[in-house]
PDB file of C-alpha atoms in Angstrom:
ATOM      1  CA  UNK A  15       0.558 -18.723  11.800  1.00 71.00           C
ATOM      2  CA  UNK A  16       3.523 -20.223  13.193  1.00 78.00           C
ATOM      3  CA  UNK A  17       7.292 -18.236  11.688  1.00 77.00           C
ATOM      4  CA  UNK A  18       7.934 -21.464   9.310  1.00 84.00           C
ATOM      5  CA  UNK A  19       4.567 -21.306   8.029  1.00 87.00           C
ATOM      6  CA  UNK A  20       5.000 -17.397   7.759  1.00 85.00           C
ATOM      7  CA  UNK A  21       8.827 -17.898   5.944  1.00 82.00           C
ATOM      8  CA  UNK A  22       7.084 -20.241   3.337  1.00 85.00           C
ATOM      9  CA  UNK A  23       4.589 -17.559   2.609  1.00 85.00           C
ATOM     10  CA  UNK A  24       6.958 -15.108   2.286  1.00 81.00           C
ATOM     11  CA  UNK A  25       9.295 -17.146   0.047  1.00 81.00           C
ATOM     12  CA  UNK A  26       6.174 -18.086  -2.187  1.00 78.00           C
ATOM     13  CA  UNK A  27       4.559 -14.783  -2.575  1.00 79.00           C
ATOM     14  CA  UNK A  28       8.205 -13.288  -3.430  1.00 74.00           C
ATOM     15  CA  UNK A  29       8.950 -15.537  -6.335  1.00 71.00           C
ATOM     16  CA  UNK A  30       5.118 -15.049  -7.229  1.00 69.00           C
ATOM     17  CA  UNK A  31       5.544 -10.902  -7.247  1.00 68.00           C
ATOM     18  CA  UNK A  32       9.031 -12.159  -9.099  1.00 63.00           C
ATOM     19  CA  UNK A  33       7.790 -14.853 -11.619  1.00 53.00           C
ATOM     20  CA  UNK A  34       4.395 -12.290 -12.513  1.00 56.00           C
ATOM     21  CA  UNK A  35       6.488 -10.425 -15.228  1.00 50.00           C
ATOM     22  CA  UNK A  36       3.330  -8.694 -16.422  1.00 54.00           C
ATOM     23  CA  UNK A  37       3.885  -6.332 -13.196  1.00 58.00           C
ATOM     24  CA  UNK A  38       7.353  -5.179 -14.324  1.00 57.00           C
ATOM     25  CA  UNK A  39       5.192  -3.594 -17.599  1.00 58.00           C
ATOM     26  CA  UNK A  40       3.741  -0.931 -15.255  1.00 58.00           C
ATOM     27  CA  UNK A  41       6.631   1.569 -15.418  1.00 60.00           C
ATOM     28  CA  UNK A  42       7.103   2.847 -11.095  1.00 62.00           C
ATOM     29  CA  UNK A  43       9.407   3.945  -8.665  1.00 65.00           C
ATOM     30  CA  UNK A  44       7.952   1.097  -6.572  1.00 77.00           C
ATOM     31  CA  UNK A  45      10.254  -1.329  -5.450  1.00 81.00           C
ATOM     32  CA  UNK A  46       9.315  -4.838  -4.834  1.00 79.00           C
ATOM     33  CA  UNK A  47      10.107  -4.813  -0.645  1.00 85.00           C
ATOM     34  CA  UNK A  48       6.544  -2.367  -0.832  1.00 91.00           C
ATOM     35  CA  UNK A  49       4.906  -4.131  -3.596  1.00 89.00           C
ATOM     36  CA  UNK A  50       5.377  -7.408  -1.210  1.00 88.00           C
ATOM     37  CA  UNK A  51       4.217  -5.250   1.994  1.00 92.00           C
ATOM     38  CA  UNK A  52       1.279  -4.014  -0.321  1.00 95.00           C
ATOM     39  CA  UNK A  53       0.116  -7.709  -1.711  1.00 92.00           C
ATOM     40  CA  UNK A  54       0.522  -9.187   1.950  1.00 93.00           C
ATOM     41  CA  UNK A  55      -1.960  -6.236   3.469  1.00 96.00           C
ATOM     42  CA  UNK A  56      -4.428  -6.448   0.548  1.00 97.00           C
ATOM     43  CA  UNK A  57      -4.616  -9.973   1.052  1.00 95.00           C
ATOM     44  CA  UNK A  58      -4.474 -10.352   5.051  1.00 94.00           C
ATOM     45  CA  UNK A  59      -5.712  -7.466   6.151  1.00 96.00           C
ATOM     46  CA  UNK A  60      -8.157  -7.351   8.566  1.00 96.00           C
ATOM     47  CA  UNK A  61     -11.840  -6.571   7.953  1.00 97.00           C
ATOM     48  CA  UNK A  62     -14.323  -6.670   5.702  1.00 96.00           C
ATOM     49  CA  UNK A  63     -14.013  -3.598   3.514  1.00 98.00           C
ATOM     50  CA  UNK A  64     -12.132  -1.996  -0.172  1.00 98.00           C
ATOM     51  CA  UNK A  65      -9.305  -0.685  -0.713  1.00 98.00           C
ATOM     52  CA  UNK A  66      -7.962   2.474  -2.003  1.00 98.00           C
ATOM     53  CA  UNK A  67      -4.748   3.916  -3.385  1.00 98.00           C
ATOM     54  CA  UNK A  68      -4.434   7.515  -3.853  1.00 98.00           C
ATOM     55  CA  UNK A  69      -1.685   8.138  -6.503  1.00 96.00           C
ATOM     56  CA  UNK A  70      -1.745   4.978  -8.930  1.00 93.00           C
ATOM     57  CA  UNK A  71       0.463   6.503 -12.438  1.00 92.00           C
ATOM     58  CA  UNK A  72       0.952   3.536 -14.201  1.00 91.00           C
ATOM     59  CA  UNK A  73      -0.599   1.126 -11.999  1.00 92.00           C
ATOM     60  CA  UNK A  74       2.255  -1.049 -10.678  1.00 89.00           C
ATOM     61  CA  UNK A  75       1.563  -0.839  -6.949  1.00 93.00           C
ATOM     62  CA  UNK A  76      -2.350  -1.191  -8.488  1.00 94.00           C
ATOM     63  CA  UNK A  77      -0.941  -4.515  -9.193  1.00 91.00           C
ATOM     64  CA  UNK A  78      -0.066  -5.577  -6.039  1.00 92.00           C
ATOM     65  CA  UNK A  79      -2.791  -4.268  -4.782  1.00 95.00           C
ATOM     66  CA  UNK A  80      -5.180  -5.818  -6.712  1.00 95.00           C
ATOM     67  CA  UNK A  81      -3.311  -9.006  -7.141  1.00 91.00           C
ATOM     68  CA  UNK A  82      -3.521  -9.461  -3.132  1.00 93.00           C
ATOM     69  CA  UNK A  83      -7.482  -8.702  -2.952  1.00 96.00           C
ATOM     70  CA  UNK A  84      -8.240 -10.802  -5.544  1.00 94.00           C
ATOM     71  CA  UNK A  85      -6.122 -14.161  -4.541  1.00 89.00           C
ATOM     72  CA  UNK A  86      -8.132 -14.061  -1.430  1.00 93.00           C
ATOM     73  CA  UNK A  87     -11.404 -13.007  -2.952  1.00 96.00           C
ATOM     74  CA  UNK A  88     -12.237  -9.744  -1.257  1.00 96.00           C
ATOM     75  CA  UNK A  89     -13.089  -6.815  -2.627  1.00 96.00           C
ATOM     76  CA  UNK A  90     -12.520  -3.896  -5.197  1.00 98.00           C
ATOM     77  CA  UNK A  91      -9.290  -1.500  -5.310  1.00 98.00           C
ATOM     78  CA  UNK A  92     -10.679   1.930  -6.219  1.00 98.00           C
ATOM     79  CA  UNK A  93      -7.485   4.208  -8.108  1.00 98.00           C
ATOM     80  CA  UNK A  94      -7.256   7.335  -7.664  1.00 98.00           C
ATOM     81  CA  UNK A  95      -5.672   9.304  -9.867  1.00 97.00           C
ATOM     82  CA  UNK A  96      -6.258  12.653 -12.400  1.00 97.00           C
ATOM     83  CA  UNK A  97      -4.086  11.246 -14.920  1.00 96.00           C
ATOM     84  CA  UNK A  98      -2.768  14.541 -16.152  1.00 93.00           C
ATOM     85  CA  UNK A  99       0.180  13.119 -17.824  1.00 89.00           C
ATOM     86  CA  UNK A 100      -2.114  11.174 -20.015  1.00 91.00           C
ATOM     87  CA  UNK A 101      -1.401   7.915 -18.356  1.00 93.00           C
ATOM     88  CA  UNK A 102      -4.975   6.272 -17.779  1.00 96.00           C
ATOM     89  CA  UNK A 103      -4.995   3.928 -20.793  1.00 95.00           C
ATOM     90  CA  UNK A 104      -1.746   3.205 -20.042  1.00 91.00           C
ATOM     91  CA  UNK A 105      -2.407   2.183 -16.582  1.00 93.00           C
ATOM     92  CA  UNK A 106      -6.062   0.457 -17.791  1.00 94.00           C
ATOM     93  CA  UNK A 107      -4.222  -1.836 -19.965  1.00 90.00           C
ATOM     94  CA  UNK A 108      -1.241  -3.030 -17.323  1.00 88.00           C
ATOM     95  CA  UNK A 109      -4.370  -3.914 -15.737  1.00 91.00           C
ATOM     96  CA  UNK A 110      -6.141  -5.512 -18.021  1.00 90.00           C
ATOM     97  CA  UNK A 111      -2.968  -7.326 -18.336  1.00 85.00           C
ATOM     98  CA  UNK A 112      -3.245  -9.198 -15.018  1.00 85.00           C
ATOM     99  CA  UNK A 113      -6.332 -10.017 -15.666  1.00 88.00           C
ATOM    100  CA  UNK A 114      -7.595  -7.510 -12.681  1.00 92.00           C
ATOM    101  CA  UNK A 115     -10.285  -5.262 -14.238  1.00 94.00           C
ATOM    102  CA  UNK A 116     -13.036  -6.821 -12.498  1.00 96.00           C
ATOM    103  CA  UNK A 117     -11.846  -5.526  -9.348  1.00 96.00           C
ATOM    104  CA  UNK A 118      -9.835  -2.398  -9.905  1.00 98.00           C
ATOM    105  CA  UNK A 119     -12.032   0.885 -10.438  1.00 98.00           C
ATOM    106  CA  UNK A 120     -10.233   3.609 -12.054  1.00 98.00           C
ATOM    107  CA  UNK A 121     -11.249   7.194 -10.990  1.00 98.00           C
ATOM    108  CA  UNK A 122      -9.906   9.912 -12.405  1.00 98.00           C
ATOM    109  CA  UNK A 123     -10.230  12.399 -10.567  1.00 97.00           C
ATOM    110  CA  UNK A 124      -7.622  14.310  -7.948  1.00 97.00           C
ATOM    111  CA  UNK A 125      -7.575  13.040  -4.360  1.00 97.00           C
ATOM    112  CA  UNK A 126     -10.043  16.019  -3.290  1.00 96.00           C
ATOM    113  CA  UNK A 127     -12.312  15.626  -6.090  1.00 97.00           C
ATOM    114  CA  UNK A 128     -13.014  11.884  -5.310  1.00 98.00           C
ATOM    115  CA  UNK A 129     -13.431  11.929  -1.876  1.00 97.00           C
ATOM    116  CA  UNK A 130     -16.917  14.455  -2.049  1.00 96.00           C
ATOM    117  CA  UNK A 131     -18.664  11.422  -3.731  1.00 96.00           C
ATOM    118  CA  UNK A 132     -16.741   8.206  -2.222  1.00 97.00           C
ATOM    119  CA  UNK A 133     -18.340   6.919   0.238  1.00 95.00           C
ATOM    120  CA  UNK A 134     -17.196   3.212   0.573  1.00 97.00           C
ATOM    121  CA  UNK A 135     -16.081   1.953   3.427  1.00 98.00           C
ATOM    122  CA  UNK A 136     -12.104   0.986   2.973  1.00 98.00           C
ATOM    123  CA  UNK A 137      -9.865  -1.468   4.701  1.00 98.00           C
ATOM    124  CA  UNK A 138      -6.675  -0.253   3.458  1.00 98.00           C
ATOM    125  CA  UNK A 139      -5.860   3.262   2.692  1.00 98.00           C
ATOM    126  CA  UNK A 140      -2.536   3.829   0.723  1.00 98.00           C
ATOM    127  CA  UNK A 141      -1.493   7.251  -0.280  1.00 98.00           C
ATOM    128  CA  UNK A 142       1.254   7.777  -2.938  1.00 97.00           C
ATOM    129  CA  UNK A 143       0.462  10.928  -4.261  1.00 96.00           C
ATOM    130  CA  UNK A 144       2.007  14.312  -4.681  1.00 96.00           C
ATOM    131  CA  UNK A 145       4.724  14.156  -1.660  1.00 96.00           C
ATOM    132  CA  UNK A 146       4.248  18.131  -0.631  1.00 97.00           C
ATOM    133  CA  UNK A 147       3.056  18.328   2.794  1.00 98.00           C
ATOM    134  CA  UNK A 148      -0.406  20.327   2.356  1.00 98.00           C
ATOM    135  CA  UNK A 149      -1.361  17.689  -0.332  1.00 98.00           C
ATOM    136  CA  UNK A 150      -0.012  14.700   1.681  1.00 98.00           C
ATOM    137  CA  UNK A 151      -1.935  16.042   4.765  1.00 98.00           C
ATOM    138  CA  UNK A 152      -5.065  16.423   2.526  1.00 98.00           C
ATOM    139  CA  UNK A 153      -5.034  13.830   1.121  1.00 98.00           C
ATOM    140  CA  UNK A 154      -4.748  11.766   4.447  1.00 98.00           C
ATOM    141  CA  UNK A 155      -7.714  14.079   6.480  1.00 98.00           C
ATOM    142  CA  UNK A 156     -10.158  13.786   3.732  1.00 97.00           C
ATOM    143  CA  UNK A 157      -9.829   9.953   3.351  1.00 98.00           C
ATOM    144  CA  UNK A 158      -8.556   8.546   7.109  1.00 98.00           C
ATOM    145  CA  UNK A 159     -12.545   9.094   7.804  1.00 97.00           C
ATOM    146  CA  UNK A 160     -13.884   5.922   5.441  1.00 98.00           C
ATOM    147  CA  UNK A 161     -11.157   3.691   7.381  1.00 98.00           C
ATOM    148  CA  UNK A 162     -12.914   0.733   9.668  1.00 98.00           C
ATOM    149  CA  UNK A 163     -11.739   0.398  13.004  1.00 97.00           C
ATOM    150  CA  UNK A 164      -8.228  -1.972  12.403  1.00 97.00           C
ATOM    151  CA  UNK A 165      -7.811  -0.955   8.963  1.00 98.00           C
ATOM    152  CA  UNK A 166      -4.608   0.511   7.783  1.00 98.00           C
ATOM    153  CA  UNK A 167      -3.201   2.955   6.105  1.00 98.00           C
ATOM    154  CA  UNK A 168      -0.066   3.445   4.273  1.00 98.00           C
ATOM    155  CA  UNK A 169       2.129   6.069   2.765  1.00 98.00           C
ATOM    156  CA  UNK A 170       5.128   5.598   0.433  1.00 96.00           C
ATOM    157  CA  UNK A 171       8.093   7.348   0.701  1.00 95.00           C
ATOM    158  CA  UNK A 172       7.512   8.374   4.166  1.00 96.00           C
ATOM    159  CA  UNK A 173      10.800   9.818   4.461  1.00 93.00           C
ATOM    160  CA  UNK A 174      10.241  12.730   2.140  1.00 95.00           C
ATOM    161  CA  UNK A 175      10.287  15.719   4.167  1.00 96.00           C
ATOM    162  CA  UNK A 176       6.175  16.419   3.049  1.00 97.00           C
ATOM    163  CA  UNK A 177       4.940  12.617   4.141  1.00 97.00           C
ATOM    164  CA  UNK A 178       6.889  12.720   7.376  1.00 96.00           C
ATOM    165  CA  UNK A 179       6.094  15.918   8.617  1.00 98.00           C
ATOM    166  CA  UNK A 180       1.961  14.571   7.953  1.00 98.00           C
ATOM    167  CA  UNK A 181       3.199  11.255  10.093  1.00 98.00           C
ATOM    168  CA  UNK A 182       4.515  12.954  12.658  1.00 97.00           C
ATOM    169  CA  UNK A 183       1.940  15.331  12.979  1.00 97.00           C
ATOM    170  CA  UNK A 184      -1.087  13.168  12.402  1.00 98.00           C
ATOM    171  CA  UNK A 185      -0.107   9.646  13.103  1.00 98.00           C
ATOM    172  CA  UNK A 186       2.404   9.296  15.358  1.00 95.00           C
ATOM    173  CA  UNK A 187       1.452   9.427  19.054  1.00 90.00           C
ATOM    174  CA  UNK A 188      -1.862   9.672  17.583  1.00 95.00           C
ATOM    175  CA  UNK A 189      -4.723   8.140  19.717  1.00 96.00           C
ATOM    176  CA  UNK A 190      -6.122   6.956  16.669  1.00 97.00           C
ATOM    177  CA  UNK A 191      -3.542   5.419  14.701  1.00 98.00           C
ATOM    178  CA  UNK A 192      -0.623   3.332  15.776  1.00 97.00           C
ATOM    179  CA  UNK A 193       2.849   2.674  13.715  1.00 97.00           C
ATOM    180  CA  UNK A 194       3.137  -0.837  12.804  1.00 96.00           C
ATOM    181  CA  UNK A 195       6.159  -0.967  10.606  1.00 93.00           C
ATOM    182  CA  UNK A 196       8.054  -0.220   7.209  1.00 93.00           C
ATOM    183  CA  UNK A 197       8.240  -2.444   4.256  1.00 92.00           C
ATOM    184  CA  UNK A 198      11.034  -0.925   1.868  1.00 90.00           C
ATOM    185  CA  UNK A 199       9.636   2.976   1.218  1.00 93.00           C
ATOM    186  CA  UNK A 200       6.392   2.336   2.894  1.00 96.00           C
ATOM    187  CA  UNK A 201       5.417   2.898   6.376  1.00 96.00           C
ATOM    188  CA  UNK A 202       2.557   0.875   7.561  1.00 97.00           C
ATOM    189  CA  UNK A 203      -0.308   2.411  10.249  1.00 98.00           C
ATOM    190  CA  UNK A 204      -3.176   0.855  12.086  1.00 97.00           C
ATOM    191  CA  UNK A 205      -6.199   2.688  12.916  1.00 98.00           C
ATOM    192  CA  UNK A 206      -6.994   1.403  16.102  1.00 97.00           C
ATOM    193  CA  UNK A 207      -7.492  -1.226  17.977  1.00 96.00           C
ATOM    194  CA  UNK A 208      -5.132  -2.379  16.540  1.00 95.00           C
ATOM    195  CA  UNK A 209      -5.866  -6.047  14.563  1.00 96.00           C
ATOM    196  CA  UNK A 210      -3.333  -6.708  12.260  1.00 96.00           C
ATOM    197  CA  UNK A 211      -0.549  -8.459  14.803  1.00 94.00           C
ATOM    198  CA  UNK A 212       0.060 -11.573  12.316  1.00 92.00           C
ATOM    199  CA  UNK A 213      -0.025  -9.378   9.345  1.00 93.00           C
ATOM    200  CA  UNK A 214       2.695  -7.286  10.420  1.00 94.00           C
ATOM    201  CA  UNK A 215       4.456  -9.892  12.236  1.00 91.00           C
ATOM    202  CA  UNK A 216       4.670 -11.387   8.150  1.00 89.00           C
ATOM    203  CA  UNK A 217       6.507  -8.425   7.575  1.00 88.00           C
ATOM    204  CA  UNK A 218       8.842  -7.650  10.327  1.00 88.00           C
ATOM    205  CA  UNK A 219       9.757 -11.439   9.821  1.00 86.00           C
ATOM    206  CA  UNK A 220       9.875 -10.544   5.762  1.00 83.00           C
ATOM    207  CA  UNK A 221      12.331  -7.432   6.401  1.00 82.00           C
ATOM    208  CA  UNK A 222      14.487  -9.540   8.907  1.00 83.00           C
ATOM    209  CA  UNK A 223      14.657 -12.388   6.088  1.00 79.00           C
ATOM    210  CA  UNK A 224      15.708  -9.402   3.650  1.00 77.00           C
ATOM    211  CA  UNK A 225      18.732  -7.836   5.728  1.00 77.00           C
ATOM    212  CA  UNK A 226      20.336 -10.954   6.400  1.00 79.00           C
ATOM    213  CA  UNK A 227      20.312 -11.999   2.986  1.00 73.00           C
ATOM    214  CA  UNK A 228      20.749  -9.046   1.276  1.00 69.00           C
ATOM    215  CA  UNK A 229      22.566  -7.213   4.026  1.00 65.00           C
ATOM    216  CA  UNK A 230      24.976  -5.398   1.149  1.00 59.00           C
ATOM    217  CA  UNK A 231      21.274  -4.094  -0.099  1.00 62.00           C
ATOM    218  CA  UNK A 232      20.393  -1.396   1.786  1.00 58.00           C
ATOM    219  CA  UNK A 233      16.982   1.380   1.760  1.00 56.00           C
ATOM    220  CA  UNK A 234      19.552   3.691   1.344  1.00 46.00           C
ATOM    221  CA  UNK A 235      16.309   6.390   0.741  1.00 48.00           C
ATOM    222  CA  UNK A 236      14.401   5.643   3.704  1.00 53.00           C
ATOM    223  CA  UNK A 237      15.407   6.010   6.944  1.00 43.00           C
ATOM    224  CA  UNK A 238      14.562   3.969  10.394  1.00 38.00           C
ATOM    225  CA  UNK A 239      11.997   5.301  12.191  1.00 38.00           C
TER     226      UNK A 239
END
């Protein structure tokens, strides 16, 4: 895709994530730079495959998510999440509300739990769960496994001191995952080869667009890497 054709997707699918007020139901500390970096990789992403998001609360980033796999027709977005704060039929009806229950699959469960039975094959791996560095890691060793060759996986708020110490440890310099980029909170991997160029070309282009219009607005939280 040539950069105007890429700018008029990123314009369109920003006033889309903007315009789809249902989202803004799902209470979440997830701003809309990752929900846009989210929607673009659920949609784009390479490979045939599901998706999964470890960590969903009330199912905002689900949204996205789901919102992305199902605009291109691909497949299910399996939740995981133990609900402990009593938050699944809270998060079952925000998705009901986007009309995305045929392809979201809610498991409640913990991260460790749901990966002795799940055996899907996924495309895109995000993990938001509990930011401490022995869950963080577990959570990314016990599910990195079910990711195709290309897929990606991504972890919010990688600059909490748990989620970077796992990135620097497991992913960077890694033979077998490469850093693409960040999109707001969320730092985007490849398991390689690598086969997302265009996708995360979108989203350097995306962030660029961002900081010159916005270039008072700054992720303050998350630093460069």
């Amino acid at each position: 895709m040539k950069p105007v054709g890429m700018l008029v997707d990123i314009l369109r699918t920003f006033i889309f994530l903007k315009i789809y007020k249902r989202i803004d139901r799902a209470q979440s500390t997830t701003a809309y730079t990752d929900l846009q970096g989210l929607f673009f990789a659920a949609r784009d992403g390479w490979g045939e495959a599901d998706i999964a998001e470890i960590g969903s609360y009330k199912g905002k980033s689900t949204a996205a998510l789901a919102l992305g796999s199902k605009l291109a027709k691909r497949g299910k977005v399996y939740s995981i999440d133990p609900h402990t704060g009593g938050t699944r039929e809270v998060f079952l009806g925000n998705i009901r509300t986007i009309g995305a229950e045929d392809i979201v699959v809610c498991l409640t469960a913990t991260s460790e739990e749901a990966a002795r039975t799940f055996d899907r094959k996924l495309r895109l791996l995000f993990i938001d769960g509990v930011h401490n560095y022995e869950y963080v890691k577990k959570d990314f060793l016990s599910w990195k496994g079910l990711l195709i060759e290309g897929g990606i996986v991504a972890f919010h708020d990688f600059n909490w001191p748990g989620v970077s110490k796992v990135i620097d440890e497991y992913v960077r310099n890694s033979r077998e995952f490469a850093i693409e980029g960040t999109a707001g909170c969320t730092l985007f991997a490849s398991k390689k080869p690598r086969r997302n160029n265009e996708l995360f070309e979108k989203i350097s282009l995306f962030n660029l667009m961002k900081a010159r219009l916005r270039p008072w607005r700054k992720d303050a939280a998350c630093r460069v890497l």
